[in-house]
XYZ file of C-alpha atoms in Angstrom:
755
model
C 23.097 45.830 43.207
C 21.050 42.794 44.481
C 18.134 43.869 46.626
C 19.151 41.587 49.342
C 22.477 43.511 49.704
C 20.493 46.540 50.788
C 19.465 44.796 54.011
C 21.149 44.191 57.330
C 21.337 40.649 58.696
C 18.065 40.525 60.612
C 16.218 42.256 57.768
C 17.629 39.730 55.337
C 16.414 36.823 57.448
C 12.987 38.242 57.760
C 12.804 38.707 53.965
C 14.104 35.280 52.972
C 12.146 33.155 55.544
C 9.173 32.696 53.244
C 7.371 29.581 54.544
C 5.219 29.348 57.659
C 4.000 31.985 60.041
C 6.332 34.968 60.571
C 6.053 38.023 62.886
C 8.336 40.915 62.074
C 8.443 43.273 65.086
C 9.527 46.553 63.415
C 10.794 49.253 65.825
C 10.543 52.966 64.706
C 12.865 53.798 61.882
C 13.927 50.240 61.399
C 13.215 49.826 57.706
C 9.741 48.157 58.102
C 8.488 49.180 54.649
C 11.700 47.919 52.912
C 11.449 44.588 54.629
C 7.794 44.156 53.761
C 8.194 45.126 50.056
C 11.375 43.160 49.599
C 9.815 40.142 51.175
C 6.938 40.189 48.577
C 9.604 40.752 45.832
C 11.538 37.787 47.090
C 8.423 35.508 47.057
C 7.948 36.409 43.367
C 11.803 35.873 42.691
C 11.516 32.452 44.365
C 8.777 31.456 41.906
C 5.644 32.168 43.819
C 2.925 33.387 41.347
C 2.220 37.027 42.105
C -1.597 36.443 41.976
C -1.179 34.034 44.955
C 0.054 36.866 47.182
C -2.225 38.990 49.255
C -0.769 42.104 50.947
C -3.064 44.064 53.219
C -2.335 47.684 54.150
C -4.156 50.459 55.966
C -3.748 53.326 53.475
C -3.862 53.508 49.674
C -0.665 55.440 49.796
C 1.144 52.583 51.479
C -0.270 50.119 48.942
C 0.942 52.428 46.073
C 4.384 52.812 47.534
C 4.618 49.050 48.093
C 3.815 48.259 44.433
C 6.160 50.907 43.185
C 8.981 49.435 45.191
C 8.296 45.854 44.208
C 8.087 46.866 40.550
C 11.693 48.121 40.722
C 12.725 44.553 41.619
C 10.431 42.305 39.751
C 9.056 44.468 37.021
C 5.466 44.393 35.750
C 4.793 41.180 37.626
C 4.114 43.422 40.636
C 0.792 44.506 38.949
C -0.594 41.010 39.454
C -0.060 40.966 43.214
C -3.289 41.576 45.350
C -2.025 44.588 47.249
C -4.230 47.160 48.748
C -6.236 48.234 51.791
C -8.517 45.965 53.654
C -11.471 47.794 52.183
C -10.463 47.910 48.659
C -9.400 44.322 48.459
C -12.519 43.015 50.172
C -14.740 45.264 48.012
C -13.202 43.606 45.015
C -13.869 40.186 46.308
C -17.481 41.088 47.282
C -18.188 42.292 43.786
C -17.744 38.687 42.737
C -19.388 36.945 45.600
C -22.004 39.375 46.953
C -25.052 37.290 45.624
C -24.145 34.514 48.090
C -25.137 36.786 50.977
C -28.172 38.379 49.394
C -26.514 41.439 47.855
C -26.363 42.295 44.100
C -23.031 42.145 42.405
C -23.417 45.882 41.549
C -24.086 46.855 45.140
C -23.603 50.594 46.053
C -21.150 51.793 48.626
C -22.442 54.443 50.887
C -20.006 57.220 51.789
C -20.254 59.200 55.045
C -22.829 61.515 53.732
C -25.136 58.762 52.501
C -24.747 56.971 55.806
C -25.729 60.060 57.909
C -28.705 60.661 55.660
C -29.985 57.101 55.972
C -29.694 57.146 59.742
C -31.323 60.621 60.053
C -34.222 59.301 57.915
C -34.613 56.342 60.258
C -34.525 58.431 63.362
C -37.312 60.774 62.001
C -39.374 57.689 60.976
C -39.321 56.548 64.509
C -40.430 59.848 65.850
C -37.097 60.336 67.704
C -35.342 63.750 68.156
C -32.616 64.197 65.480
C -30.774 66.577 67.905
C -30.507 63.800 70.491
C -30.088 60.937 68.119
C -27.348 62.589 66.037
C -26.417 60.710 62.968
C -22.576 60.888 63.658
C -22.960 59.515 67.113
C -25.365 56.737 66.138
C -23.135 55.641 63.223
C -20.086 55.712 65.477
C -21.836 53.210 67.835
C -23.034 51.096 64.851
C -19.486 51.065 63.419
C -17.930 50.044 66.705
C -20.445 47.165 66.998
C -19.718 45.942 63.454
C -15.975 45.982 64.054
C -16.550 43.866 67.065
C -18.645 41.362 65.162
C -21.819 42.323 66.998
C -24.980 42.186 64.867
C -28.361 43.969 65.729
C -29.724 40.947 67.667
C -26.552 40.583 69.762
C -26.534 44.504 70.317
C -30.151 44.254 71.591
C -29.079 41.474 74.007
C -25.953 43.239 75.252
C -26.889 44.623 78.617
C -23.777 46.643 79.067
C -24.217 48.480 75.716
C -27.849 49.066 76.352
C -27.059 50.628 79.773
C -24.394 52.903 78.275
C -26.887 53.991 75.589
C -29.514 54.671 78.292
C -27.047 56.788 80.329
C -26.332 58.748 77.177
C -30.042 59.346 76.647
C -30.126 57.338 73.405
C -31.785 53.966 74.485
C -33.120 53.176 71.033
C -29.729 52.731 69.216
C -30.338 48.994 69.034
C -33.503 49.619 67.113
C -31.918 52.066 64.681
C -29.129 49.679 64.092
C -31.520 46.918 63.110
C -33.542 49.230 60.843
C -30.374 50.636 59.300
C -29.067 47.154 58.341
C -32.467 46.266 56.783
C -32.551 49.531 54.895
C -29.105 49.025 53.411
C -30.037 45.449 52.420
C -33.182 46.670 50.628
C -31.187 49.345 48.795
C -28.549 46.815 47.775
C -25.960 48.991 49.450
C -22.989 48.610 51.868
C -21.311 51.263 54.040
C -17.653 51.442 54.642
C -17.655 49.058 57.597
C -19.772 46.561 55.658
C -16.950 45.959 53.300
C -15.262 44.149 56.324
C -18.382 43.009 58.092
C -19.975 41.500 54.960
C -16.671 39.945 53.960
C -16.590 38.148 57.227
C -20.163 37.082 56.808
C -19.362 35.784 53.344
C -16.580 33.582 54.676
C -18.486 32.505 57.776
C -21.602 31.437 55.910
C -19.786 29.761 52.907
C -17.153 27.587 54.469
C -16.760 25.253 51.519
C -17.238 26.954 48.141
C -16.065 30.588 48.998
C -13.543 29.928 51.750
C -11.794 27.166 50.009
C -11.659 29.216 46.785
C -9.853 32.149 48.475
C -7.653 29.887 50.664
C -6.490 28.257 47.326
C -5.988 31.581 45.687
C -4.130 33.457 48.485
C -1.293 31.055 49.478
C 0.810 33.924 51.010
C -0.838 36.537 53.159
C 1.063 39.685 54.439
C -0.411 42.271 56.797
C 1.169 45.663 57.371
C 0.648 47.716 60.620
C -0.567 44.543 62.284
C -0.829 46.213 65.679
C -3.721 48.393 64.258
C -6.021 45.493 63.292
C -9.269 45.072 64.970
C -11.166 41.961 65.939
C -13.093 41.883 62.608
C -10.003 42.221 60.369
C -8.060 39.574 62.321
C -11.007 37.136 62.163
C -11.110 37.537 58.315
C -7.369 36.814 58.199
C -7.912 33.779 60.337
C -10.494 32.360 57.995
C -8.002 32.607 55.101
C -4.899 31.363 56.934
C -5.655 29.233 60.002
C -7.223 25.864 59.203
C -6.414 22.140 59.404
C -3.494 21.290 57.092
C -2.752 24.920 56.293
C 0.881 25.935 55.710
C 0.055 29.069 57.528
C 2.016 31.291 55.342
C 1.213 34.470 57.053
C 3.626 37.324 57.641
C 2.571 39.977 60.049
C 4.540 43.195 60.315
C 4.092 45.806 63.108
C 5.129 47.105 66.446
C 3.022 46.688 69.589
C 4.720 49.826 71.068
C 3.102 51.860 68.344
C -0.449 50.546 68.888
C -2.337 53.826 69.392
C -5.830 53.382 67.794
C -7.899 51.664 70.466
C -10.429 54.460 70.121
C -11.101 53.214 66.545
C -11.517 49.598 67.645
C -7.929 48.392 67.056
C -6.743 45.914 69.626
C -3.166 45.401 70.696
C -4.026 41.855 71.737
C -3.934 40.690 68.064
C -0.119 41.218 67.944
C 0.559 40.292 71.665
C -1.241 36.948 71.299
C -0.137 36.160 67.723
C 2.269 33.497 68.950
C -0.581 31.608 70.868
C -2.527 31.252 67.572
C 0.546 30.159 65.595
C 2.826 28.168 67.804
C 5.258 27.558 64.997
C 5.775 31.312 64.681
C 9.187 32.634 63.764
C 9.794 36.133 65.228
C 12.244 38.699 63.775
C 13.008 41.860 65.630
C 14.098 44.882 63.717
C 15.833 46.811 66.469
C 18.309 49.096 64.663
C 16.810 52.541 64.286
C 18.161 54.402 61.151
C 16.224 57.638 61.936
C 17.168 58.965 65.319
C 20.238 59.788 67.444
C 21.245 57.996 70.637
C 19.559 60.360 73.164
C 16.258 60.196 71.351
C 16.305 56.328 71.053
C 17.280 55.846 74.717
C 14.535 58.180 75.840
C 12.038 56.085 73.827
C 13.388 52.904 75.204
C 13.185 54.011 78.869
C 9.628 55.365 78.477
C 8.201 52.357 76.801
C 9.849 49.847 79.256
C 7.195 51.016 81.768
C 4.350 49.304 79.888
C 3.333 45.977 81.227
C 2.485 43.591 78.341
C 4.730 44.059 75.429
C 6.989 42.212 73.017
C 10.400 42.987 74.443
C 12.943 44.600 72.226
C 15.805 47.035 72.578
C 16.102 49.701 69.944
C 19.604 50.958 69.148
C 21.093 53.342 66.754
C 24.519 54.049 65.186
C 23.778 57.653 64.206
C 25.805 59.002 67.113
C 24.969 60.537 70.439
C 23.467 63.692 69.038
C 21.975 66.569 71.120
C 20.389 65.889 74.461
C 16.553 66.301 74.511
C 15.715 69.739 75.607
C 12.993 70.207 78.275
C 11.448 73.651 78.494
C 9.116 74.974 81.148
C 6.833 77.826 80.189
C 4.679 80.015 82.346
C 1.702 79.814 79.942
C 0.644 78.205 76.665
C 1.352 81.534 74.856
C 4.908 81.513 76.193
C 5.201 77.880 75.236
C 4.222 78.776 71.703
C 6.618 81.690 71.529
C 9.415 79.467 72.735
C 8.746 77.013 69.988
C 8.729 79.635 67.301
C 11.966 81.247 68.609
C 13.583 77.816 68.735
C 12.544 77.139 65.104
C 14.162 80.416 64.095
C 17.224 79.660 66.105
C 17.691 76.125 64.702
C 17.178 77.371 61.092
C 20.078 79.874 61.675
C 22.228 77.320 63.500
C 21.569 74.091 61.428
C 20.180 75.596 58.193
C 16.990 73.515 58.583
C 14.075 74.272 56.240
C 10.597 74.976 57.528
C 9.439 71.480 56.401
C 12.096 69.917 58.743
C 10.034 70.883 61.816
C 6.963 69.454 63.366
C 4.947 70.545 66.335
C 3.045 67.678 68.003
C 0.240 68.009 70.460
C -2.246 65.651 72.163
C -5.437 67.385 71.118
C -6.238 69.439 67.963
C -7.479 72.317 69.984
C -3.889 72.973 71.029
C -2.907 74.163 67.604
C -4.438 77.647 68.149
C -1.572 79.281 70.007
C 1.034 77.810 67.765
C -0.744 78.889 64.610
C -1.031 82.468 65.940
C 2.691 82.603 66.963
C 3.806 81.310 63.543
C 1.680 83.760 61.850
C 3.057 86.649 63.818
C 6.559 85.768 62.711
C 5.373 85.045 59.117
C 6.492 81.416 59.304
C 4.491 79.275 56.805
C 2.832 76.206 58.271
C 0.414 73.369 57.479
C -1.998 71.575 59.666
C -1.388 67.915 58.826
C -4.380 65.579 58.998
C -6.744 68.354 59.839
C -7.498 71.970 59.266
C -6.364 75.314 60.705
C -8.023 76.110 63.996
C -9.874 79.139 62.669
C -11.113 77.162 59.598
C -12.977 74.617 61.707
C -16.835 74.898 61.309
C -17.524 75.232 65.030
C -15.021 78.072 65.310
C -16.324 79.885 62.233
C -19.847 79.552 63.698
C -18.816 81.116 67.058
C -16.878 83.860 65.396
C -19.824 84.508 63.035
C -21.980 85.089 66.123
C -19.457 87.524 67.595
C -19.128 89.315 64.311
C -22.936 89.842 64.168
C -22.928 91.187 67.707
C -20.311 93.771 66.823
C -21.722 94.455 63.354
C -25.173 93.087 62.579
C -24.935 94.419 59.028
C -22.376 91.681 58.378
C -24.519 89.694 55.987
C -22.232 86.664 55.463
C -21.927 86.165 59.195
C -25.642 86.736 59.679
C -26.559 84.118 57.046
C -24.269 81.600 58.603
C -25.827 81.790 62.109
C -29.447 82.724 61.506
C -30.483 79.054 61.456
C -27.695 77.563 63.624
C -28.548 76.004 65.906
C -31.788 75.109 63.964
C -34.586 77.601 64.730
C -37.140 77.158 61.896
C -35.506 79.708 59.533
C -34.841 77.684 56.489
C -33.242 78.428 53.084
C -36.599 79.642 51.572
C -37.027 82.157 54.396
C -33.475 83.426 54.032
C -33.947 83.897 50.221
C -37.059 85.895 50.844
C -35.301 87.979 53.445
C -32.629 88.665 50.942
C -35.073 89.588 48.141
C -36.816 92.063 50.455
C -33.515 93.658 51.473
C -32.549 94.157 47.812
C -35.983 95.643 46.884
C -36.006 98.053 49.870
C -32.331 98.879 49.873
C -32.236 97.724 53.453
C -29.599 95.572 55.142
C -30.598 92.026 55.905
C -30.563 92.803 59.628
C -33.109 95.616 59.049
C -35.367 93.155 57.295
C -35.077 90.680 60.214
C -35.909 93.379 62.801
C -39.020 94.368 60.762
C -40.047 90.849 59.929
C -43.117 90.977 62.207
C -44.578 93.755 60.010
C -43.958 91.816 56.784
C -45.711 89.020 55.101
C -44.207 86.017 56.920
C -45.873 82.970 58.205
C -46.702 83.179 61.969
C -44.132 80.466 62.898
C -41.424 82.003 60.819
C -42.172 85.546 62.065
C -41.943 84.316 65.672
C -38.601 82.664 64.980
C -37.202 85.826 63.330
C -38.456 87.947 66.178
C -36.819 85.726 68.811
C -33.567 85.687 66.916
C -33.442 89.470 66.620
C -34.245 89.739 70.299
C -31.418 87.420 71.210
C -28.870 89.341 69.059
C -30.221 92.592 70.666
C -29.640 91.129 74.129
C -26.038 90.324 73.141
C -25.486 93.835 71.743
C -26.684 95.400 75.077
C -23.715 93.756 76.746
C -21.216 94.973 74.191
C -20.572 98.269 75.959
C -20.181 96.800 79.418
C -18.666 93.327 79.099
C -15.132 92.462 78.052
C -14.558 90.104 75.202
C -14.406 86.962 77.202
C -17.459 87.498 79.359
C -19.490 88.469 76.346
C -18.231 85.575 74.182
C -18.884 83.058 76.889
C -22.472 84.416 77.214
C -23.033 84.328 73.445
C -21.723 80.746 73.057
C -23.876 79.578 75.977
C -27.175 81.525 75.172
C -27.013 80.876 71.457
C -27.166 77.099 72.043
C -23.958 76.352 70.165
C -22.292 74.373 73.076
C -25.490 72.526 73.941
C -25.855 71.509 70.327
C -22.223 70.290 70.070
C -22.384 68.318 73.305
C -25.094 66.167 71.930
C -22.566 64.411 69.638
C -20.862 61.848 71.974
C -18.480 60.737 69.312
C -14.750 61.362 69.545
C -15.055 63.997 66.783
C -17.975 65.604 68.655
C -15.969 65.926 71.838
C -13.134 67.425 69.816
C -15.459 70.135 68.500
C -16.508 71.011 72.017
C -12.822 71.180 72.977
C -12.149 73.491 70.106
C -14.972 75.904 71.219
C -13.603 75.814 74.670
C -10.090 76.535 73.383
C -11.474 79.498 71.461
C -12.981 80.954 74.712
C -9.787 80.214 76.605
C -7.895 82.142 73.917
C -10.269 85.068 74.348
C -9.757 84.901 78.160
C -6.062 84.893 77.590
C -6.463 87.989 75.314
C -8.491 89.747 78.072
C -6.100 88.893 80.905
C -2.777 89.248 79.058
C -0.704 91.722 80.980
C 2.406 91.336 78.919
C 3.396 93.959 76.306
C 5.103 91.712 73.845
C 6.095 94.452 71.376
C 5.720 98.179 71.627
C 3.344 99.899 73.929
C 1.615 101.365 71.013
C 0.282 98.015 70.129
C -1.730 97.683 73.329
C -5.460 97.624 72.690
C -8.584 97.588 74.791
C -10.069 94.266 75.816
C -13.412 94.638 74.021
C -15.002 92.166 71.693
C -14.374 94.508 68.765
C -10.612 94.674 69.645
C -10.505 90.843 69.839
C -12.183 90.287 66.491
C -9.840 92.822 64.902
C -6.846 90.918 66.388
C -8.215 87.532 65.077
C -8.967 88.845 61.673
C -5.510 90.253 61.295
C -4.001 86.850 62.340
C -6.310 84.722 60.096
C -5.827 86.960 57.173
C -2.003 86.555 57.086
C -0.708 84.803 53.925
C 0.578 81.338 54.764
C 1.517 80.567 51.205
C -0.747 77.545 50.641
C 1.197 76.523 47.444
C 4.405 76.291 49.293
C 5.290 72.792 50.501
C 8.179 74.110 52.577
C 6.129 74.644 55.773
C 6.282 73.869 59.441
C 3.973 70.922 60.143
C 1.469 71.042 63.091
C -0.389 67.855 63.921
C -1.718 65.614 66.666
C 0.483 62.790 67.676
C -2.026 60.248 66.079
C -1.470 62.025 62.767
C 2.263 61.934 63.109
C 2.520 58.194 63.077
C 4.740 56.945 60.125
C 6.338 60.338 59.661
C 9.757 61.713 60.621
C 11.285 65.173 60.923
C 14.733 66.626 61.660
C 13.402 68.587 64.666
C 10.350 67.825 66.655
C 8.617 69.804 69.484
C 6.188 67.826 71.678
C 4.035 70.322 73.608
C 1.611 70.370 76.453
C 3.379 67.669 78.478
C 1.201 68.054 81.514
C -1.005 65.689 83.547
C -4.537 65.684 82.292
C -3.376 66.793 78.912
C -0.722 64.184 77.985
C -1.697 61.714 79.343
C -5.191 62.800 78.672
C -7.697 63.494 81.515
C -9.970 60.726 80.244
C -7.209 58.036 80.491
C -6.446 59.163 84.067
C -10.029 59.265 85.215
C -10.729 55.836 83.800
C -8.319 54.236 86.362
C -7.498 51.797 83.670
C -3.897 50.895 83.385
C -4.415 49.922 79.782
C -5.539 53.423 78.996
C -2.347 54.945 80.462
C -0.265 52.311 78.600
C -1.814 53.531 75.364
C -1.076 57.114 76.267
C 2.576 56.092 76.883
C 2.697 54.340 73.472
C 1.409 57.624 72.029
C 4.225 59.481 73.699
C 6.710 56.805 72.358
C 5.414 57.467 68.871
C 5.826 61.156 69.322
C 9.474 60.856 70.607
C 10.411 58.591 67.718
C 9.356 60.977 65.030
C 12.499 63.037 65.708
C 15.761 62.569 63.778
C 18.177 64.993 65.303
C 16.530 67.505 67.558
C 13.773 66.858 70.145
C 12.219 69.407 72.510
C 9.674 68.653 75.182
C 7.681 71.519 76.548
C 5.164 71.986 79.395
C 3.318 74.920 80.817
C 2.944 75.572 84.514
C -0.333 77.291 83.892
C -2.892 77.550 81.117
C -6.483 78.538 80.652
C -9.057 75.744 81.023
C -12.691 76.566 80.858
C -11.963 80.253 81.281
C -9.881 79.855 84.486
C -6.212 79.855 84.975
C -5.200 76.396 86.173
C -1.825 75.245 87.488
C -0.406 72.112 86.033
C 1.508 69.121 87.220
C 4.263 68.022 84.939
C 3.449 64.944 82.757
C 4.500 61.657 84.431
C 6.052 60.717 81.080
C 8.769 63.425 81.440
C 9.817 61.913 84.714
C 10.175 58.552 83.037
C 13.058 59.718 80.875
C 16.554 59.245 82.224
C 18.180 62.548 83.242
C 21.332 61.711 81.267
C 19.348 62.100 78.024
C 17.876 65.448 78.996
C 18.965 69.098 78.940
C 16.822 71.457 81.046
C 16.608 75.136 80.250
C 19.950 75.052 78.434
C 21.778 73.150 81.193
C 22.679 69.392 81.049
C 20.441 67.466 83.580
C 23.297 65.057 84.255
C 25.471 67.944 85.406
C 22.843 69.478 87.617
C 20.720 66.620 89.014
C 22.217 64.331 91.658
C 20.723 62.132 94.343
C 22.689 59.429 95.990
C 20.541 56.398 96.567
C 17.634 57.678 94.494
C 16.307 56.091 91.320
C 16.767 58.017 88.176
C 12.982 58.555 88.006
C 12.787 59.851 91.566
C 15.721 62.271 90.839
C 13.740 63.520 87.809
C 10.531 63.841 89.748
C 12.377 65.942 92.504
C 13.943 68.087 89.838
C 10.689 68.891 88.030
C 8.886 69.561 91.355
C 11.660 71.976 92.326
C 11.410 73.801 89.023
C 7.732 73.988 89.029
C 7.481 75.123 92.676
C 10.103 77.793 92.104
C 8.254 79.236 89.038
C 4.616 79.006 89.967
C 3.228 81.566 92.323
C 0.227 80.605 94.249
C -1.809 83.665 95.249
C -2.551 83.873 98.993
C -5.989 84.494 100.424
C -4.876 87.953 101.612
C -3.951 89.024 98.069
C -5.569 92.427 97.261
C -4.700 94.371 94.119
C -3.506 97.913 94.859
C -4.659 101.061 93.063
C -2.524 102.018 90.042
C -1.233 105.301 91.760
C 0.495 103.110 94.382
C 2.612 101.254 91.863
C 5.706 103.357 91.483
C 9.403 103.006 90.557
C 11.234 101.048 93.256
C 8.172 99.436 94.683
C 8.292 95.809 95.824
C 5.219 94.135 94.415
C 3.389 90.826 94.023
C 1.749 89.961 90.727
C -1.264 87.617 90.638
C 0.434 85.350 88.182
C 4.137 86.108 88.128
C 4.621 86.399 91.925
C 7.067 88.763 93.639
C 9.160 91.368 91.861
C 10.393 95.062 91.795
C 9.234 97.993 89.635
C 12.323 99.222 87.874
C 10.779 101.891 85.627
C 7.401 103.477 84.586
C 6.091 104.711 81.180
C 2.909 106.493 80.062
C 0.325 108.275 82.271
C -3.060 107.836 83.788
C -4.804 104.588 82.993
C -2.267 103.841 80.184
C 0.703 103.537 82.543
C 3.127 100.697 81.779
C 5.439 99.325 84.502
C 8.704 97.503 83.634
C 9.062 94.903 86.514
C 11.857 92.493 87.312
C 10.259 89.409 88.749
C 12.072 86.927 90.927
C 11.189 83.922 88.663
C 9.747 85.300 85.432
C 12.419 87.751 84.718
C 11.815 91.269 83.249
C 8.359 92.097 81.874
C 6.436 95.149 80.721
C 2.932 95.387 82.191
C -0.071 97.501 81.300
C -1.306 98.408 84.752
C -5.008 99.035 84.008
C -5.266 95.249 83.292
C -2.813 93.999 85.848
C -3.595 92.601 89.300
C -0.669 93.756 91.427
C -0.299 94.211 95.188
C 2.298 96.580 96.566
C 4.076 95.048 99.598
């Protein structure tokens, strides 16, 4: 079959219009990759030499898939097409041209580790504190500067940047940037960003010999995921394509509605303003969605229509109406996770889905914890996509190692992990000596540390070991009196872990702080959890020992790493480009999705980007979509009550099904907008389900809680005790709550007032 016969009318037009500037606006699930690859194949079929075609992608995977598809149409000619990522293509060019900008042809490329090491060395040479001037944070600032075409001199003269650095207590970033650039130049090395930055410099400084050479070479330029380009990438493209007398054979493919990487420096303005730069531009809109059902597509359309500046399009589907989007209200994040897992099992039974057909999408990586735990309890295999399991993250392992040592100081592996973190002048040589003494004396490592002041250690080392032992001893004193949360919070604070992590102001650094806070919130939930989810025999005390046992049992469960048939957990950013039969979007609450940072910024553009992120999340679903929010969750160790995400209110009620009932059948409001109706509905549901404790609330003694008593629970509100089990401090009450339904409560941990 002819490759053009596989295309619909608008796709075929986009593929066969080969001369002049073209913008293909590709909605989700609209066959973007097919159009891009067939367009390249068509160029070759039309007689364009493959070596005159430059195709730029954002991932090596995309480049490989592109070449494989093109090969099926044009054969081995595809191998001569210049197709690859921005970085790989420009590195190839720089190998030939680097001497023109003062670099050797065999220049080194620094990876992240090399870069961090070089920056740390500079920080030390300047007498600056490496804990304040953390390599990750400094490199993030340098990277952002390069991607905005700001050199060290311009950085030094940028008052706004200098003020921000001063506010973040790193006023000498400009100096480090300058020294870093000079250091790389002396070493004949480029970092990852330099492959773009130096390519731009090469073209800017060599307008005749180099620029003319590559303009002549690349007569046709194609750019995938154009909405994700930054200022630097676009400027390089402009050098190659936009000049007097140019045929401007550029084809940009992308979707402004899926521009979600501003935090990496990507700018949506490149795609929005593309027509201004190329007045002869021909625009093709791929609006038919081949992925999702009608309810899902319509929800995405109504949500994204709220954004201000956009390239208008109306996505449609011919896949049928499908199931309405389910909206689920949970009382807590734990209940939210349980509902997701129960829904997965139910859909597997009803629709015979495999594990790999499901995805759980969240706004922040820290949210994965409760879903991982719920999946493990039900022995459902899963995979964290684009990241690692919550309990495998370094900062979480560090915190748990501290807690393990508090409970059992003879835990040698945990002890070695934390003895010099945060750094306290107990290096590898000291640890090796401690280990040797332990082996010689048949002592535990902890015993050696406690006796270090009597052994042959340098004064500074002896002092550091004594202070470490004293700190752990202080933590252990609280073991008998404090519950798991109070003790864990104290350990994380006094050990210096949080302080150390907060010094890293990068996105990754902030994420690590969020993860530690999520761990603490999980411990708080463990301590406060009144619900008996299974048998009463499974109820344990709320000590740190009990918590660690609970975590170890969870993290030790086999998730069958070799099995690819697993539920996928990922942030929405990681989900871009993927699709699943059933998708769960969780945590749809104000300050979470949209994020607190976007709301506090008071920047409409920030909210617009959050809305595009929600749009991307919605459009990952093929058949089933479930939106979940929790009326309460732990934040910073306190139970907070949440407002429903504004994005939920922006979906038309006719596309939703709430708690098993069609919204369109339940919600009415003559003269009200659909959004106002939705807002009223959500407000009613939330107010009905969330009990707000009055100032007169006073927990009653356990002996007053008896069968038939009318009570008020601190979290679940009013209810009636219908039966009692157990005796003494192990009494369990079965209570029918007005809103939360029937629950079994262990009374010694409950906060209940008898009316």
